[in-house]
């Protein structure tokens, strides 16, 4: 395909580029054919040990506990077992599906457990879930995908107070970057909205918050941007590749 055609999803500001573009984006990262800020759009930057949902063109968004074993919600199980090529992972015994239920704790080992919970989002092919990750000494909240906070049946303020780290949806900084796209098609809480909502938190509580899951249009990808400074000045954090958090 021609370069312009390959770049079209980026030009249209899709919140998640097609999975098929991964190798192309990695290639042009190395060539330097796109601006520095967009060069950060290597899909590897968006992979997480505990993923929140399945998008049609990003197949490996199951909850992974170890190589060869996948946890699943009912929608995820249905998708994996009834759709190719992913059903081959099961028929070829590459993975074993393990049932996963909302609000039911899964013990991974002596010092680590995860508890999934439903969050409102698009749910095109599978449920959207967040996780509470409990370690030996600390607990983390993990919500990379959600609609608006007021659509959730829980108080995000109360949930932040219960944990040591809160890794939350920072897909878009504001509606300005979306341009002509209908926000109803790509709903997320804007970082601007979140920091406004979280202003009632103490500085200590704000320090728990790490925004994650940045769209390629998000100005926070530029560490020198005004958006980054505003977020950090208010006591919040921006997660970066290779960050490590001990639980």
Short mmCIF file of C-alpha atoms in Angstrom, two decimals:
data_model
loop_
_atom_site.label_atom_id
_atom_site.label_comp_id
_atom_site.label_asym_id
_atom_site.label_seq_id
_atom_site.Cartn_x
_atom_site.Cartn_y
_atom_site.Cartn_z
CA UNK A 1 0.00 0.00 0.00
CA UNK A 2 1.07 3.57 -0.60
CA UNK A 3 2.41 5.61 2.31
CA UNK A 4 -0.58 8.01 2.30
CA UNK A 5 -3.06 5.16 2.45
CA UNK A 6 -1.18 3.56 5.31
CA UNK A 7 -1.18 6.82 7.23
CA UNK A 8 -4.88 7.50 6.71
CA UNK A 9 -6.03 6.07 10.08
CA UNK A 10 -3.65 8.49 11.80
CA UNK A 11 -4.83 11.42 9.73
CA UNK A 12 -8.43 10.58 10.64
CA UNK A 13 -7.40 10.53 14.33
CA UNK A 14 -8.60 7.03 15.14
CA UNK A 15 -8.29 6.38 18.86
CA UNK A 16 -6.72 2.99 18.17
CA UNK A 17 -4.82 2.34 14.92
CA UNK A 18 -5.56 -0.99 13.20
CA UNK A 19 -3.53 -3.92 14.47
CA UNK A 20 -2.30 -4.50 10.92
CA UNK A 21 -0.42 -1.20 11.05
CA UNK A 22 1.89 -2.29 13.86
CA UNK A 23 4.83 -3.46 11.78
CA UNK A 24 4.48 -0.48 9.45
CA UNK A 25 4.55 1.98 12.34
CA UNK A 26 7.57 0.29 13.88
CA UNK A 27 9.32 0.50 10.52
CA UNK A 28 8.72 4.21 9.99
CA UNK A 29 9.69 4.87 13.61
CA UNK A 30 13.17 3.68 12.69
CA UNK A 31 13.25 5.58 9.39
CA UNK A 32 12.17 8.86 10.97
CA UNK A 33 9.54 9.49 8.27
CA UNK A 34 7.02 11.00 10.70
CA UNK A 35 7.29 13.80 13.28
CA UNK A 36 9.00 12.96 16.56
CA UNK A 37 5.81 13.11 18.64
CA UNK A 38 4.04 10.62 16.39
CA UNK A 39 7.08 8.34 16.40
CA UNK A 40 6.05 7.33 19.91
CA UNK A 41 3.11 5.46 18.38
CA UNK A 42 4.66 2.01 18.55
CA UNK A 43 1.83 -0.32 19.48
CA UNK A 44 4.15 -2.03 21.95
CA UNK A 45 3.77 1.09 24.09
CA UNK A 46 0.11 0.27 24.58
CA UNK A 47 0.39 -3.37 25.64
CA UNK A 48 -0.19 -4.10 29.31
CA UNK A 49 0.04 -7.24 31.49
CA UNK A 50 -3.65 -6.91 32.28
CA UNK A 51 -5.63 -5.65 29.31
CA UNK A 52 -9.06 -4.10 29.57
CA UNK A 53 -10.94 -5.17 26.47
CA UNK A 54 -10.90 -6.61 22.98
CA UNK A 55 -10.89 -4.36 19.93
CA UNK A 56 -11.51 -6.01 16.62
CA UNK A 57 -8.08 -5.28 15.15
CA UNK A 58 -6.05 -5.74 18.34
CA UNK A 59 -6.53 -9.40 19.04
CA UNK A 60 -4.24 -9.99 21.98
CA UNK A 61 -6.22 -8.04 24.61
CA UNK A 62 -7.02 -11.00 26.82
CA UNK A 63 -6.01 -11.11 30.46
CA UNK A 64 -2.71 -12.98 30.57
CA UNK A 65 -1.47 -14.68 33.71
CA UNK A 66 1.33 -16.73 32.19
CA UNK A 67 2.36 -18.03 28.78
CA UNK A 68 -0.23 -20.51 27.52
CA UNK A 69 -3.00 -19.51 29.92
CA UNK A 70 -5.70 -16.90 29.39
CA UNK A 71 -8.38 -15.62 31.74
CA UNK A 72 -11.64 -14.63 30.10
CA UNK A 73 -15.03 -13.08 30.63
CA UNK A 74 -18.02 -14.71 28.92
CA UNK A 75 -17.94 -12.32 25.97
CA UNK A 76 -14.23 -12.87 25.51
CA UNK A 77 -14.66 -16.66 25.65
CA UNK A 78 -17.39 -16.50 23.02
CA UNK A 79 -15.28 -14.34 20.74
CA UNK A 80 -12.19 -16.52 21.05
CA UNK A 81 -14.02 -19.80 20.54
CA UNK A 82 -16.25 -18.68 17.65
CA UNK A 83 -13.93 -16.51 15.57
CA UNK A 84 -10.84 -17.26 13.52
CA UNK A 85 -7.94 -17.13 13.61
CA UNK A 86 -8.13 -16.85 17.40
CA UNK A 87 -10.09 -20.08 17.81
CA UNK A 88 -6.93 -21.89 16.66
CA UNK A 89 -5.22 -20.85 19.87
CA UNK A 90 -7.70 -23.09 21.64
CA UNK A 91 -8.00 -25.93 19.11
CA UNK A 92 -4.20 -26.17 18.87
CA UNK A 93 -3.93 -26.11 22.65
CA UNK A 94 -1.79 -22.96 22.62
CA UNK A 95 -3.85 -21.58 25.47
CA UNK A 96 -6.28 -22.83 28.08
CA UNK A 97 -9.22 -20.61 28.93
CA UNK A 98 -9.85 -20.01 32.61
CA UNK A 99 -13.17 -18.53 33.71
CA UNK A 100 -13.08 -14.96 34.97
CA UNK A 101 -16.01 -13.39 36.80
CA UNK A 102 -16.66 -9.79 37.71
CA UNK A 103 -15.79 -8.91 41.31
CA UNK A 104 -14.31 -12.37 41.91
CA UNK A 105 -10.68 -12.35 43.06
CA UNK A 106 -8.22 -14.46 41.10
CA UNK A 107 -5.18 -15.64 43.05
CA UNK A 108 -2.15 -15.68 40.76
CA UNK A 109 0.45 -16.59 43.35
CA UNK A 110 1.20 -16.12 47.04
CA UNK A 111 1.81 -12.42 46.68
CA UNK A 112 -0.40 -11.33 43.77
CA UNK A 113 -4.10 -11.37 42.97
CA UNK A 114 -6.40 -9.54 40.56
CA UNK A 115 -10.09 -8.73 40.76
CA UNK A 116 -11.88 -7.74 37.52
CA UNK A 117 -14.85 -5.39 37.47
CA UNK A 118 -17.04 -4.16 34.64
CA UNK A 119 -16.74 -0.59 33.40
CA UNK A 120 -18.94 1.12 30.78
CA UNK A 121 -17.35 1.31 27.35
CA UNK A 122 -18.02 0.34 23.74
CA UNK A 123 -17.91 -3.45 24.24
CA UNK A 124 -18.04 -4.20 20.51
CA UNK A 125 -16.76 -7.76 20.81
CA UNK A 126 -16.16 -8.37 24.49
CA UNK A 127 -16.70 -6.91 27.92
CA UNK A 128 -14.68 -3.95 29.10
CA UNK A 129 -13.18 -4.44 32.52
CA UNK A 130 -10.81 -2.78 34.92
CA UNK A 131 -8.74 -4.55 37.55
CA UNK A 132 -7.81 -4.15 41.16
CA UNK A 133 -4.33 -5.62 41.47
CA UNK A 134 -3.30 -6.63 44.97
CA UNK A 135 0.32 -7.28 45.83
CA UNK A 136 2.03 -8.25 49.06
CA UNK A 137 2.27 -4.67 50.29
CA UNK A 138 0.33 -2.42 47.91
CA UNK A 139 -2.77 -2.34 45.71
CA UNK A 140 -3.29 -0.77 42.30
CA UNK A 141 -6.39 0.27 40.37
CA UNK A 142 -6.13 -0.33 36.61
CA UNK A 143 -8.73 1.33 34.31
CA UNK A 144 -7.23 2.10 30.89
CA UNK A 145 -10.61 2.24 29.12
CA UNK A 146 -13.91 3.69 30.32
CA UNK A 147 -16.58 6.08 29.07
CA UNK A 148 -17.21 9.07 31.33
CA UNK A 149 -16.74 8.66 35.08
CA UNK A 150 -20.37 9.56 35.80
CA UNK A 151 -21.53 6.56 33.76
CA UNK A 152 -19.79 4.15 36.12
CA UNK A 153 -21.73 2.85 39.08
CA UNK A 154 -18.80 3.52 41.41
CA UNK A 155 -17.14 6.66 42.70
CA UNK A 156 -13.69 6.99 41.17
CA UNK A 157 -12.78 9.35 44.02
CA UNK A 158 -13.55 6.67 46.63
CA UNK A 159 -11.76 4.00 44.61
CA UNK A 160 -8.58 6.09 44.36
CA UNK A 161 -8.59 6.51 48.14
CA UNK A 162 -8.66 2.73 48.61
CA UNK A 163 -5.47 2.01 46.64
CA UNK A 164 -1.79 2.95 46.49
CA UNK A 165 -1.68 3.48 42.73
CA UNK A 166 -4.43 4.40 40.27
CA UNK A 167 -3.62 3.83 36.60
CA UNK A 168 -6.49 5.41 34.73
CA UNK A 169 -7.71 6.29 31.26
CA UNK A 170 -5.78 9.21 29.80
CA UNK A 171 -6.58 8.51 26.14
CA UNK A 172 -7.39 12.12 25.27
CA UNK A 173 -6.25 15.30 26.98
CA UNK A 174 -9.25 17.29 25.72
CA UNK A 175 -11.88 17.29 23.01
CA UNK A 176 -9.83 19.71 20.91
CA UNK A 177 -7.50 17.00 19.63
CA UNK A 178 -10.36 14.85 18.31
CA UNK A 179 -11.29 17.28 15.56
CA UNK A 180 -14.18 16.15 13.39
CA UNK A 181 -14.67 12.79 15.13
CA UNK A 182 -17.89 12.18 17.05
CA UNK A 183 -16.89 11.70 20.69
CA UNK A 184 -19.84 9.33 21.12
CA UNK A 185 -17.94 6.89 18.90
CA UNK A 186 -14.77 7.04 20.99
CA UNK A 187 -15.90 7.88 24.54
CA UNK A 188 -13.24 8.46 27.18
CA UNK A 189 -12.91 10.86 30.12
CA UNK A 190 -10.65 13.69 29.04
CA UNK A 191 -7.62 14.23 31.26
CA UNK A 192 -8.81 17.82 31.72
CA UNK A 193 -12.12 16.50 33.04
CA UNK A 194 -10.43 14.02 35.35
CA UNK A 195 -8.07 16.49 36.96
CA UNK A 196 -11.02 18.83 37.50
CA UNK A 197 -13.01 16.05 39.15
CA UNK A 198 -10.03 14.99 41.27
CA UNK A 199 -9.32 18.48 42.62
CA UNK A 200 -11.11 17.56 45.83
CA UNK A 201 -8.41 14.96 46.52
CA UNK A 202 -5.52 15.84 48.81
CA UNK A 203 -2.08 16.19 47.25
CA UNK A 204 -1.16 12.81 48.71
CA UNK A 205 -4.16 11.19 47.02
CA UNK A 206 -3.47 12.96 43.72
CA UNK A 207 0.06 11.55 43.72
CA UNK A 208 -1.47 8.07 43.40
CA UNK A 209 -2.95 8.89 39.99
CA UNK A 210 -1.06 7.91 36.82
CA UNK A 211 -2.69 8.65 33.49
CA UNK A 212 -2.11 5.92 30.88
CA UNK A 213 -3.28 4.71 27.44
CA UNK A 214 -2.48 7.88 25.46
CA UNK A 215 -3.91 8.33 21.98
CA UNK A 216 -1.41 9.46 19.33
CA UNK A 217 -3.12 12.89 19.26
CA UNK A 218 -2.57 13.46 22.98
CA UNK A 219 -0.23 16.39 23.72
CA UNK A 220 1.11 14.63 26.82
CA UNK A 221 3.25 12.52 24.49
CA UNK A 222 5.44 15.61 24.33
CA UNK A 223 7.08 15.76 27.76
CA UNK A 224 7.73 19.49 27.30
CA UNK A 225 4.11 20.36 26.52
CA UNK A 226 1.93 22.73 28.52
CA UNK A 227 -0.46 19.84 29.11
CA UNK A 228 2.26 17.82 30.88
CA UNK A 229 3.23 20.77 33.04
CA UNK A 230 -0.37 21.46 34.05
CA UNK A 231 -0.95 17.84 35.05
CA UNK A 232 2.24 17.59 37.07
CA UNK A 233 1.77 21.01 38.70
CA UNK A 234 -1.56 19.79 40.06
CA UNK A 235 0.10 16.75 41.63
CA UNK A 236 -0.83 14.03 39.13
CA UNK A 237 1.48 11.72 37.17
CA UNK A 238 1.91 10.59 33.59
CA UNK A 239 3.00 6.98 33.15
CA UNK A 240 5.84 6.35 30.72
CA UNK A 241 7.29 3.27 29.06
CA UNK A 242 9.54 1.23 31.37
CA UNK A 243 8.00 2.65 34.56
CA UNK A 244 8.01 0.05 37.34
CA UNK A 245 5.81 -0.08 40.43
CA UNK A 246 6.47 -2.43 43.29
CA UNK A 247 3.43 -4.06 44.86
#
